[in-house]
Amino acid sequence: MNFRSRRAKLASLGLAAVLLAAAPGAALSQEAAADAGKATPADPNKVVATVDGQPVTEADLSQAIQDLDQQFARLPEEQKRAAALSAVIEIRLLAAEAKAKGFDQSDEYKRRMAFLEQRALHGEVIEKEVAATITDEDIRKRYDTEIANTPPVNEVHARHILVKTKEEADAIVKQLDGGAKFEDIAKEKSSDPGSGAQGGDLGWFGPGQMVPEFEKAAFALEPGSYTKEPVQSQFGWHIIKVEDKRAKQPPAFDQVKEQFRSLLLREKYFALVKRLREAGKVDVADPELKKGVDAMEKAEQ
């Protein structure tokens, strides 16, 4: 039984998850950062094979591994080079066949090639003018600023006993008032099998992770005390005991470094796009399309 708030499914695992949730363009930027970090072969011009007399170099092989990375993801590292070379051979042979049959002369092919070239150039700008400009010092500075501006959040360590009726819950409160041990009753009577087996232990949680009624009662208790009046939620009746309270510690820099890098990349990317859109001449003829594009542009900003 999961009586935690549905919001808890979206709750942050520290500040990192908040940043990811706030960065819809991060995936694109992370790709650029990953590409920027790809290792180049020691001798990129070394020929590893020929196809119809044309050389396949180490640089060609590295490019194939990079571009086809998703296809090779499950392969052991020692098999990736052979798989990449096999792919390059197949691609070149079929490309030659396509040219021999004139497929490269169709309007559809030319449109596709134009788009692929533009997409590749788009990636080059991201890599060289966005990703490459982010330094570790920039990331650390942004981390320190965000941490300093993040309001402190308290957490509680609590236990609970969950039963179906108020009568059952009132009876348990009387047992606790008489000196019965909370953990023992939880193991015996709680209908929450997950925490019940652990003496009702729910561990540490912060705001937004439990259903509202439960959260309000738990945060109002002092450490060592339990609810004298049972708390009702959609799951039944709870008797809650708070073991301790603490201020939630922010995530360590190393834990969220890449998330902050993604945040900076996203911001720099959209700032560049905004500048180029303002300087360029863009006219969307279709009114509905223009409305949609304008809405997306506003959301990005």
PDB file of C-alpha atoms in Angstrom:
ATOM      1  CA  MET A   1       0.000   0.000   0.000  1.00  0.00           C
ATOM      2  CA  ASN A   2       1.414   3.370  -1.011  1.00  0.00           C
ATOM      3  CA  PHE A   3      -0.088   6.110   1.124  1.00  0.00           C
ATOM      4  CA  ARG A   4       2.571   8.600   0.129  1.00  0.00           C
ATOM      5  CA  SER A   5       1.318  11.614  -1.786  1.00  0.00           C
ATOM      6  CA  ARG A   6       1.006  11.339  -5.538  1.00  0.00           C
ATOM      7  CA  ARG A   7       3.134  14.461  -5.610  1.00  0.00           C
ATOM      8  CA  ALA A   8       5.915  12.408  -4.085  1.00  0.00           C
ATOM      9  CA  LYS A   9       6.369  10.708  -7.436  1.00  0.00           C
ATOM     10  CA  LEU A  10       7.497  14.088  -8.723  1.00  0.00           C
ATOM     11  CA  ALA A  11       9.240  15.154  -5.545  1.00  0.00           C
ATOM     12  CA  SER A  12      12.892  16.057  -5.849  1.00  0.00           C
ATOM     13  CA  LEU A  13      15.657  13.696  -4.953  1.00  0.00           C
ATOM     14  CA  GLY A  14      17.438  16.757  -3.680  1.00  0.00           C
ATOM     15  CA  LEU A  15      17.949  19.875  -5.783  1.00  0.00           C
ATOM     16  CA  ALA A  16      19.111  17.834  -8.784  1.00  0.00           C
ATOM     17  CA  ALA A  17      15.681  16.551  -9.731  1.00  0.00           C
ATOM     18  CA  VAL A  18      14.204  20.039  -9.448  1.00  0.00           C
ATOM     19  CA  LEU A  19      16.749  21.314 -11.908  1.00  0.00           C
ATOM     20  CA  LEU A  20      16.079  18.523 -14.339  1.00  0.00           C
ATOM     21  CA  ALA A  21      12.350  19.083 -14.135  1.00  0.00           C
ATOM     22  CA  ALA A  22      12.925  22.765 -14.867  1.00  0.00           C
ATOM     23  CA  ALA A  23      15.171  22.112 -17.845  1.00  0.00           C
ATOM     24  CA  PRO A  24      13.182  20.732 -20.791  1.00  0.00           C
ATOM     25  CA  GLY A  25      16.003  21.520 -23.193  1.00  0.00           C
ATOM     26  CA  ALA A  26      18.646  19.758 -21.135  1.00  0.00           C
ATOM     27  CA  ALA A  27      18.656  16.556 -23.159  1.00  0.00           C
ATOM     28  CA  LEU A  28      19.807  18.407 -26.266  1.00  0.00           C
ATOM     29  CA  SER A  29      22.540  20.162 -24.340  1.00  0.00           C
ATOM     30  CA  GLN A  30      23.686  16.947 -22.684  1.00  0.00           C
ATOM     31  CA  GLU A  31      24.069  15.379 -26.110  1.00  0.00           C
ATOM     32  CA  ALA A  32      26.254  18.277 -27.125  1.00  0.00           C
ATOM     33  CA  ALA A  33      28.337  17.946 -23.969  1.00  0.00           C
ATOM     34  CA  ALA A  34      28.732  14.233 -24.514  1.00  0.00           C
ATOM     35  CA  ASP A  35      29.785  14.729 -28.118  1.00  0.00           C
ATOM     36  CA  ALA A  36      32.253  17.390 -27.062  1.00  0.00           C
ATOM     37  CA  GLY A  37      33.878  14.900 -24.726  1.00  0.00           C
ATOM     38  CA  LYS A  38      34.306  12.059 -27.251  1.00  0.00           C
ATOM     39  CA  ALA A  39      37.855  10.831 -27.465  1.00  0.00           C
ATOM     40  CA  THR A  40      39.602  11.226 -30.814  1.00  0.00           C
ATOM     41  CA  PRO A  41      41.839   8.445 -32.140  1.00  0.00           C
ATOM     42  CA  ALA A  42      45.594   8.822 -31.717  1.00  0.00           C
ATOM     43  CA  ASP A  43      46.082   8.665 -35.503  1.00  0.00           C
ATOM     44  CA  PRO A  44      42.779   9.659 -37.151  1.00  0.00           C
ATOM     45  CA  ASN A  45      44.220   9.154 -40.642  1.00  0.00           C
ATOM     46  CA  LYS A  46      45.263   5.537 -40.107  1.00  0.00           C
ATOM     47  CA  VAL A  47      43.521   3.323 -42.667  1.00  0.00           C
ATOM     48  CA  VAL A  48      41.729   0.354 -41.115  1.00  0.00           C
ATOM     49  CA  ALA A  49      40.003  -0.955 -44.279  1.00  0.00           C
ATOM     50  CA  THR A  50      39.125  -0.082 -47.849  1.00  0.00           C
ATOM     51  CA  VAL A  51      35.775  -0.311 -49.616  1.00  0.00           C
ATOM     52  CA  ASP A  52      35.992  -0.362 -53.416  1.00  0.00           C
ATOM     53  CA  GLY A  53      39.436   1.179 -53.116  1.00  0.00           C
ATOM     54  CA  GLN A  54      38.301   4.001 -50.818  1.00  0.00           C
ATOM     55  CA  PRO A  55      39.943   4.125 -47.360  1.00  0.00           C
ATOM     56  CA  VAL A  56      38.120   3.771 -44.066  1.00  0.00           C
ATOM     57  CA  THR A  57      40.138   5.597 -41.426  1.00  0.00           C
ATOM     58  CA  GLU A  58      40.232   5.591 -37.654  1.00  0.00           C
ATOM     59  CA  ALA A  59      38.422   8.929 -37.799  1.00  0.00           C
ATOM     60  CA  ASP A  60      35.653   7.331 -39.878  1.00  0.00           C
ATOM     61  CA  LEU A  61      35.408   4.519 -37.349  1.00  0.00           C
ATOM     62  CA  SER A  62      35.217   6.943 -34.412  1.00  0.00           C
ATOM     63  CA  GLN A  63      32.505   8.921 -36.180  1.00  0.00           C
ATOM     64  CA  ALA A  64      30.480   5.760 -36.763  1.00  0.00           C
ATOM     65  CA  ILE A  65      30.811   4.685 -33.138  1.00  0.00           C
ATOM     66  CA  GLN A  66      29.678   8.131 -32.027  1.00  0.00           C
ATOM     67  CA  ASP A  67      26.740   8.413 -34.441  1.00  0.00           C
ATOM     68  CA  LEU A  68      25.555   4.820 -33.950  1.00  0.00           C
ATOM     69  CA  ASP A  69      26.145   4.763 -30.203  1.00  0.00           C
ATOM     70  CA  GLN A  70      22.542   3.844 -29.369  1.00  0.00           C
ATOM     71  CA  GLN A  71      22.712   0.787 -31.607  1.00  0.00           C
ATOM     72  CA  PHE A  72      25.961  -0.332 -30.000  1.00  0.00           C
ATOM     73  CA  ALA A  73      24.943   0.454 -26.406  1.00  0.00           C
ATOM     74  CA  ARG A  74      24.619  -3.180 -25.316  1.00  0.00           C
ATOM     75  CA  LEU A  75      27.746  -4.413 -27.039  1.00  0.00           C
ATOM     76  CA  PRO A  76      30.926  -5.051 -25.034  1.00  0.00           C
ATOM     77  CA  GLU A  77      33.549  -2.394 -25.710  1.00  0.00           C
ATOM     78  CA  GLU A  78      35.814  -4.864 -27.508  1.00  0.00           C
ATOM     79  CA  GLN A  79      33.052  -5.582 -30.058  1.00  0.00           C
ATOM     80  CA  LYS A  80      32.101  -1.989 -30.810  1.00  0.00           C
ATOM     81  CA  ARG A  81      34.959  -1.284 -33.239  1.00  0.00           C
ATOM     82  CA  ALA A  82      34.203  -4.395 -35.295  1.00  0.00           C
ATOM     83  CA  ALA A  83      30.484  -3.590 -35.296  1.00  0.00           C
ATOM     84  CA  ALA A  84      31.204  -0.002 -36.329  1.00  0.00           C
ATOM     85  CA  LEU A  85      33.482  -1.082 -39.170  1.00  0.00           C
ATOM     86  CA  SER A  86      30.887  -3.587 -40.367  1.00  0.00           C
ATOM     87  CA  ALA A  87      28.298  -0.782 -40.341  1.00  0.00           C
ATOM     88  CA  VAL A  88      30.604   1.562 -42.285  1.00  0.00           C
ATOM     89  CA  ILE A  89      31.209  -1.120 -44.917  1.00  0.00           C
ATOM     90  CA  GLU A  90      27.481  -1.758 -45.320  1.00  0.00           C
ATOM     91  CA  ILE A  91      26.687   1.962 -45.453  1.00  0.00           C
ATOM     92  CA  ARG A  92      29.302   2.654 -48.124  1.00  0.00           C
ATOM     93  CA  LEU A  93      28.304  -0.299 -50.285  1.00  0.00           C
ATOM     94  CA  LEU A  94      24.609   0.626 -50.167  1.00  0.00           C
ATOM     95  CA  ALA A  95      25.413   4.308 -50.699  1.00  0.00           C
ATOM     96  CA  ALA A  96      27.354   3.416 -53.848  1.00  0.00           C
ATOM     97  CA  GLU A  97      24.405   1.310 -55.006  1.00  0.00           C
ATOM     98  CA  ALA A  98      22.038   4.242 -54.404  1.00  0.00           C
ATOM     99  CA  LYS A  99      24.226   6.614 -56.428  1.00  0.00           C
ATOM    100  CA  ALA A 100      24.524   4.092 -59.256  1.00  0.00           C
ATOM    101  CA  LYS A 101      20.740   4.041 -59.474  1.00  0.00           C
ATOM    102  CA  GLY A 102      20.416   7.831 -59.298  1.00  0.00           C
ATOM    103  CA  PHE A 103      18.608   7.924 -55.946  1.00  0.00           C
ATOM    104  CA  ASP A 104      20.730  10.888 -54.937  1.00  0.00           C
ATOM    105  CA  GLN A 105      19.185  13.017 -57.675  1.00  0.00           C
ATOM    106  CA  SER A 106      15.623  12.998 -56.339  1.00  0.00           C
ATOM    107  CA  ASP A 107      14.125  16.139 -54.805  1.00  0.00           C
ATOM    108  CA  GLU A 108      13.211  14.227 -51.649  1.00  0.00           C
ATOM    109  CA  TYR A 109      16.816  13.101 -51.182  1.00  0.00           C
ATOM    110  CA  LYS A 110      18.153  16.602 -51.721  1.00  0.00           C
ATOM    111  CA  ARG A 111      15.706  18.024 -49.157  1.00  0.00           C
ATOM    112  CA  ARG A 112      16.755  15.377 -46.658  1.00  0.00           C
ATOM    113  CA  MET A 113      20.448  16.072 -47.227  1.00  0.00           C
ATOM    114  CA  ALA A 114      19.893  19.807 -46.802  1.00  0.00           C
ATOM    115  CA  PHE A 115      18.133  19.212 -43.499  1.00  0.00           C
ATOM    116  CA  LEU A 116      20.837  16.804 -42.284  1.00  0.00           C
ATOM    117  CA  GLU A 117      23.515  19.360 -43.126  1.00  0.00           C
ATOM    118  CA  GLN A 118      21.653  22.072 -41.241  1.00  0.00           C
ATOM    119  CA  ARG A 119      21.161  19.738 -38.286  1.00  0.00           C
ATOM    120  CA  ALA A 120      24.877  18.899 -38.243  1.00  0.00           C
ATOM    121  CA  LEU A 121      25.796  22.586 -38.350  1.00  0.00           C
ATOM    122  CA  HIS A 122      23.294  23.241 -35.549  1.00  0.00           C
ATOM    123  CA  GLY A 123      25.163  20.626 -33.488  1.00  0.00           C
ATOM    124  CA  GLU A 124      28.510  22.233 -34.280  1.00  0.00           C
ATOM    125  CA  VAL A 125      27.316  25.589 -32.944  1.00  0.00           C
ATOM    126  CA  ILE A 126      25.994  23.949 -29.767  1.00  0.00           C
ATOM    127  CA  GLU A 127      29.264  22.132 -29.241  1.00  0.00           C
ATOM    128  CA  LYS A 128      31.620  25.010 -29.988  1.00  0.00           C
ATOM    129  CA  GLU A 129      29.670  28.075 -28.821  1.00  0.00           C
ATOM    130  CA  VAL A 130      27.579  26.626 -26.009  1.00  0.00           C
ATOM    131  CA  ALA A 131      28.962  23.421 -24.499  1.00  0.00           C
ATOM    132  CA  ALA A 132      32.614  24.400 -24.849  1.00  0.00           C
ATOM    133  CA  THR A 133      32.046  27.685 -23.005  1.00  0.00           C
ATOM    134  CA  ILE A 134      30.854  26.069 -19.755  1.00  0.00           C
ATOM    135  CA  THR A 135      33.657  25.729 -17.215  1.00  0.00           C
ATOM    136  CA  ASP A 136      33.787  23.873 -13.915  1.00  0.00           C
ATOM    137  CA  GLU A 137      34.088  27.266 -12.237  1.00  0.00           C
ATOM    138  CA  ASP A 138      30.827  28.378 -13.864  1.00  0.00           C
ATOM    139  CA  ILE A 139      29.080  25.238 -12.639  1.00  0.00           C
ATOM    140  CA  ARG A 140      30.389  25.608  -9.091  1.00  0.00           C
ATOM    141  CA  LYS A 141      29.393  29.259  -8.965  1.00  0.00           C
ATOM    142  CA  ARG A 142      25.848  28.442 -10.105  1.00  0.00           C
ATOM    143  CA  TYR A 143      25.624  25.602  -7.580  1.00  0.00           C
ATOM    144  CA  ASP A 144      26.719  27.885  -4.727  1.00  0.00           C
ATOM    145  CA  THR A 145      24.209  30.548  -5.794  1.00  0.00           C
ATOM    146  CA  GLU A 146      21.308  28.091  -6.008  1.00  0.00           C
ATOM    147  CA  ILE A 147      22.132  26.512  -2.660  1.00  0.00           C
ATOM    148  CA  ALA A 148      22.389  29.930  -1.007  1.00  0.00           C
ATOM    149  CA  ASN A 149      19.017  30.969  -2.459  1.00  0.00           C
ATOM    150  CA  THR A 150      17.193  27.740  -1.645  1.00  0.00           C
ATOM    151  CA  PRO A 151      15.016  28.080   1.468  1.00  0.00           C
ATOM    152  CA  PRO A 152      15.844  25.519   4.157  1.00  0.00           C
ATOM    153  CA  VAL A 153      13.569  22.476   4.165  1.00  0.00           C
ATOM    154  CA  ASN A 154      12.841  20.387   7.239  1.00  0.00           C
ATOM    155  CA  GLU A 155      12.417  16.629   7.252  1.00  0.00           C
ATOM    156  CA  VAL A 156      10.869  14.317   9.790  1.00  0.00           C
ATOM    157  CA  HIS A 157      11.606  10.724  10.666  1.00  0.00           C
ATOM    158  CA  ALA A 158       8.278   9.139  11.530  1.00  0.00           C
ATOM    159  CA  ARG A 159       6.459   5.879  12.190  1.00  0.00           C
ATOM    160  CA  HIS A 160       2.789   5.139  11.777  1.00  0.00           C
ATOM    161  CA  ILE A 161       0.178   2.528  12.494  1.00  0.00           C
ATOM    162  CA  LEU A 162      -2.572   2.280   9.855  1.00  0.00           C
ATOM    163  CA  VAL A 163      -5.957   0.724  10.624  1.00  0.00           C
ATOM    164  CA  LYS A 164      -9.371   0.713   8.930  1.00  0.00           C
ATOM    165  CA  THR A 165     -11.596   2.313  11.585  1.00  0.00           C
ATOM    166  CA  LYS A 166     -11.440   5.150  14.092  1.00  0.00           C
ATOM    167  CA  GLU A 167     -12.500   2.749  16.836  1.00  0.00           C
ATOM    168  CA  GLU A 168      -9.425   0.609  16.206  1.00  0.00           C
ATOM    169  CA  ALA A 169      -7.228   3.698  16.113  1.00  0.00           C
ATOM    170  CA  ASP A 170      -8.685   5.080  19.400  1.00  0.00           C
ATOM    171  CA  ALA A 171      -8.029   1.729  21.066  1.00  0.00           C
ATOM    172  CA  ILE A 172      -4.400   1.801  19.939  1.00  0.00           C
ATOM    173  CA  VAL A 173      -3.927   5.335  21.292  1.00  0.00           C
ATOM    174  CA  LYS A 174      -5.159   4.083  24.670  1.00  0.00           C
ATOM    175  CA  GLN A 175      -2.643   1.237  24.514  1.00  0.00           C
ATOM    176  CA  LEU A 176       0.142   3.707  23.789  1.00  0.00           C
ATOM    177  CA  ASP A 177      -1.030   5.967  26.611  1.00  0.00           C
ATOM    178  CA  GLY A 178      -0.812   2.912  28.863  1.00  0.00           C
ATOM    179  CA  GLY A 179       2.835   2.360  27.964  1.00  0.00           C
ATOM    180  CA  ALA A 180       2.613  -0.100  25.048  1.00  0.00           C
ATOM    181  CA  LYS A 181       5.523   0.028  22.612  1.00  0.00           C
ATOM    182  CA  PHE A 182       4.669   1.741  19.296  1.00  0.00           C
ATOM    183  CA  GLU A 183       6.858  -0.592  17.209  1.00  0.00           C
ATOM    184  CA  ASP A 184       5.275  -3.737  18.654  1.00  0.00           C
ATOM    185  CA  ILE A 185       1.724  -2.558  17.935  1.00  0.00           C
ATOM    186  CA  ALA A 186       2.703  -1.517  14.412  1.00  0.00           C
ATOM    187  CA  LYS A 187       4.086  -4.971  13.659  1.00  0.00           C
ATOM    188  CA  GLU A 188       0.964  -6.615  15.048  1.00  0.00           C
ATOM    189  CA  LYS A 189      -1.861  -4.369  13.826  1.00  0.00           C
ATOM    190  CA  SER A 190      -0.795  -2.004  11.046  1.00  0.00           C
ATOM    191  CA  SER A 191      -2.435  -2.690   7.694  1.00  0.00           C
ATOM    192  CA  ASP A 192       0.492  -1.087   5.871  1.00  0.00           C
ATOM    193  CA  PRO A 193       2.620  -4.184   5.230  1.00  0.00           C
ATOM    194  CA  GLY A 194       5.678  -2.289   4.094  1.00  0.00           C
ATOM    195  CA  SER A 195       6.209  -0.153   7.180  1.00  0.00           C
ATOM    196  CA  GLY A 196       4.325  -2.423   9.571  1.00  0.00           C
ATOM    197  CA  ALA A 197       6.977  -5.111   9.366  1.00  0.00           C
ATOM    198  CA  GLN A 198       9.527  -2.429  10.269  1.00  0.00           C
ATOM    199  CA  GLY A 199       7.660  -1.285  13.365  1.00  0.00           C
ATOM    200  CA  GLY A 200       5.835   1.389  11.360  1.00  0.00           C
ATOM    201  CA  ASP A 201       9.087   3.036  10.272  1.00  0.00           C
ATOM    202  CA  LEU A 202       8.680   5.386   7.293  1.00  0.00           C
ATOM    203  CA  GLY A 203      12.195   6.797   7.321  1.00  0.00           C
ATOM    204  CA  TRP A 204      12.862  10.459   6.589  1.00  0.00           C
ATOM    205  CA  PHE A 205      10.544  12.511   4.399  1.00  0.00           C
ATOM    206  CA  GLY A 206      10.018  16.148   3.537  1.00  0.00           C
ATOM    207  CA  PRO A 207       7.127  18.378   2.461  1.00  0.00           C
ATOM    208  CA  GLY A 208       5.006  17.075  -0.398  1.00  0.00           C
ATOM    209  CA  GLN A 209       5.957  13.436   0.033  1.00  0.00           C
ATOM    210  CA  MET A 210       2.943  12.313   2.054  1.00  0.00           C
ATOM    211  CA  VAL A 211      -0.775  12.846   1.681  1.00  0.00           C
ATOM    212  CA  PRO A 212      -1.704  16.297   3.084  1.00  0.00           C
ATOM    213  CA  GLU A 213      -3.526  15.135   6.229  1.00  0.00           C
ATOM    214  CA  PHE A 214      -0.651  12.893   7.216  1.00  0.00           C
ATOM    215  CA  GLU A 215       2.001  15.502   6.455  1.00  0.00           C
ATOM    216  CA  LYS A 216       0.280  18.239   8.468  1.00  0.00           C
ATOM    217  CA  ALA A 217      -0.008  16.033  11.538  1.00  0.00           C
ATOM    218  CA  ALA A 218       3.538  14.680  11.298  1.00  0.00           C
ATOM    219  CA  PHE A 219       5.191  18.083  10.989  1.00  0.00           C
ATOM    220  CA  ALA A 220       3.152  19.417  13.937  1.00  0.00           C
ATOM    221  CA  LEU A 221       4.468  16.745  16.323  1.00  0.00           C
ATOM    222  CA  GLU A 222       7.513  17.120  18.528  1.00  0.00           C
ATOM    223  CA  PRO A 223      10.152  14.360  18.400  1.00  0.00           C
ATOM    224  CA  GLY A 224       9.192  11.460  20.632  1.00  0.00           C
ATOM    225  CA  SER A 225       5.447  12.263  20.584  1.00  0.00           C
ATOM    226  CA  TYR A 226       2.534  10.636  18.786  1.00  0.00           C
ATOM    227  CA  THR A 227      -0.881  11.798  17.648  1.00  0.00           C
ATOM    228  CA  LYS A 228      -3.388  11.648  20.501  1.00  0.00           C
ATOM    229  CA  GLU A 229      -6.174  11.926  17.930  1.00  0.00           C
ATOM    230  CA  PRO A 230      -6.002   9.497  14.987  1.00  0.00           C
ATOM    231  CA  VAL A 231      -5.485  11.085  11.570  1.00  0.00           C
ATOM    232  CA  GLN A 232      -7.817  10.098   8.739  1.00  0.00           C
ATOM    233  CA  SER A 233      -6.692   9.872   5.120  1.00  0.00           C
ATOM    234  CA  GLN A 234      -7.962   8.122   2.022  1.00  0.00           C
ATOM    235  CA  PHE A 235      -6.110   5.004   3.211  1.00  0.00           C
ATOM    236  CA  GLY A 236      -7.671   4.752   6.650  1.00  0.00           C
ATOM    237  CA  TRP A 237      -6.785   5.951  10.149  1.00  0.00           C
ATOM    238  CA  HIS A 238      -3.208   6.700  11.165  1.00  0.00           C
ATOM    239  CA  ILE A 239      -1.499   6.978  14.525  1.00  0.00           C
ATOM    240  CA  ILE A 240       1.733   8.841  13.806  1.00  0.00           C
ATOM    241  CA  LYS A 241       4.867   9.015  15.912  1.00  0.00           C
ATOM    242  CA  VAL A 242       7.731  11.383  15.111  1.00  0.00           C
ATOM    243  CA  GLU A 243      11.160  10.061  16.011  1.00  0.00           C
ATOM    244  CA  ASP A 244      13.237  13.073  15.000  1.00  0.00           C
ATOM    245  CA  LYS A 245      13.419  16.227  12.905  1.00  0.00           C
ATOM    246  CA  ARG A 246      16.250  17.792  10.956  1.00  0.00           C
ATOM    247  CA  ALA A 247      17.078  20.351   8.312  1.00  0.00           C
ATOM    248  CA  LYS A 248      17.444  18.659   4.951  1.00  0.00           C
ATOM    249  CA  GLN A 249      21.003  18.849   3.670  1.00  0.00           C
ATOM    250  CA  PRO A 250      21.522  20.037   0.078  1.00  0.00           C
ATOM    251  CA  PRO A 251      23.003  17.520  -2.356  1.00  0.00           C
ATOM    252  CA  ALA A 252      26.778  17.466  -2.605  1.00  0.00           C
ATOM    253  CA  PHE A 253      28.269  19.311  -5.578  1.00  0.00           C
ATOM    254  CA  ASP A 254      29.604  16.136  -7.203  1.00  0.00           C
ATOM    255  CA  GLN A 255      26.136  14.567  -7.049  1.00  0.00           C
ATOM    256  CA  VAL A 256      24.492  17.342  -9.059  1.00  0.00           C
ATOM    257  CA  LYS A 257      27.364  18.734 -11.102  1.00  0.00           C
ATOM    258  CA  GLU A 258      26.071  17.340 -14.399  1.00  0.00           C
ATOM    259  CA  GLN A 259      22.534  18.560 -13.697  1.00  0.00           C
ATOM    260  CA  PHE A 260      23.884  22.071 -13.140  1.00  0.00           C
ATOM    261  CA  ARG A 261      25.940  21.765 -16.312  1.00  0.00           C
ATOM    262  CA  SER A 262      22.718  20.883 -18.155  1.00  0.00           C
ATOM    263  CA  LEU A 263      20.981  23.894 -16.627  1.00  0.00           C
ATOM    264  CA  LEU A 264      23.728  26.262 -17.783  1.00  0.00           C
ATOM    265  CA  LEU A 265      23.799  24.653 -21.220  1.00  0.00           C
ATOM    266  CA  ARG A 266      20.053  25.053 -21.543  1.00  0.00           C
ATOM    267  CA  GLU A 267      20.176  28.715 -20.561  1.00  0.00           C
ATOM    268  CA  LYS A 268      23.057  29.515 -22.890  1.00  0.00           C
ATOM    269  CA  TYR A 269      21.446  27.610 -25.750  1.00  0.00           C
ATOM    270  CA  PHE A 270      18.113  29.420 -25.489  1.00  0.00           C
ATOM    271  CA  ALA A 271      19.845  32.777 -25.044  1.00  0.00           C
ATOM    272  CA  LEU A 272      21.725  32.146 -28.290  1.00  0.00           C
ATOM    273  CA  VAL A 273      18.550  31.056 -30.075  1.00  0.00           C
ATOM    274  CA  LYS A 274      16.705  34.145 -28.806  1.00  0.00           C
ATOM    275  CA  ARG A 275      19.466  36.447 -30.058  1.00  0.00           C
ATOM    276  CA  LEU A 276      19.535  34.796 -33.482  1.00  0.00           C
ATOM    277  CA  ARG A 277      15.744  34.839 -33.784  1.00  0.00           C
ATOM    278  CA  GLU A 278      15.650  38.549 -32.996  1.00  0.00           C
ATOM    279  CA  ALA A 279      18.412  39.262 -35.530  1.00  0.00           C
ATOM    280  CA  GLY A 280      17.008  36.951 -38.211  1.00  0.00           C
ATOM    281  CA  LYS A 281      13.944  37.296 -40.416  1.00  0.00           C
ATOM    282  CA  VAL A 282      11.403  34.613 -39.564  1.00  0.00           C
ATOM    283  CA  ASP A 283       7.902  34.707 -41.041  1.00  0.00           C
ATOM    284  CA  VAL A 284       5.421  31.914 -40.284  1.00  0.00           C
ATOM    285  CA  ALA A 285       2.635  32.159 -42.857  1.00  0.00           C
ATOM    286  CA  ASP A 286       0.162  29.719 -41.285  1.00  0.00           C
ATOM    287  CA  PRO A 287      -1.677  31.512 -38.407  1.00  0.00           C
ATOM    288  CA  GLU A 288      -2.165  28.342 -36.349  1.00  0.00           C
ATOM    289  CA  LEU A 289       1.446  27.300 -36.780  1.00  0.00           C
ATOM    290  CA  LYS A 290       2.587  30.802 -35.831  1.00  0.00           C
ATOM    291  CA  LYS A 291       0.472  30.657 -32.696  1.00  0.00           C
ATOM    292  CA  GLY A 292       2.031  27.330 -31.724  1.00  0.00           C
ATOM    293  CA  VAL A 293       5.583  28.454 -32.479  1.00  0.00           C
ATOM    294  CA  ASP A 294       5.118  31.698 -30.521  1.00  0.00           C
ATOM    295  CA  ALA A 295       3.800  29.713 -27.541  1.00  0.00           C
ATOM    296  CA  MET A 296       6.811  27.392 -27.610  1.00  0.00           C
ATOM    297  CA  GLU A 297       9.221  30.304 -27.908  1.00  0.00           C
ATOM    298  CA  LYS A 298       7.595  32.009 -24.927  1.00  0.00           C
ATOM    299  CA  ALA A 299       7.832  28.795 -22.882  1.00  0.00           C
ATOM    300  CA  GLU A 300      11.527  28.440 -23.713  1.00  0.00           C
ATOM    301  CA  GLN A 301      12.184  31.937 -22.402  1.00  0.00           C
TER     302      GLN A 301
END
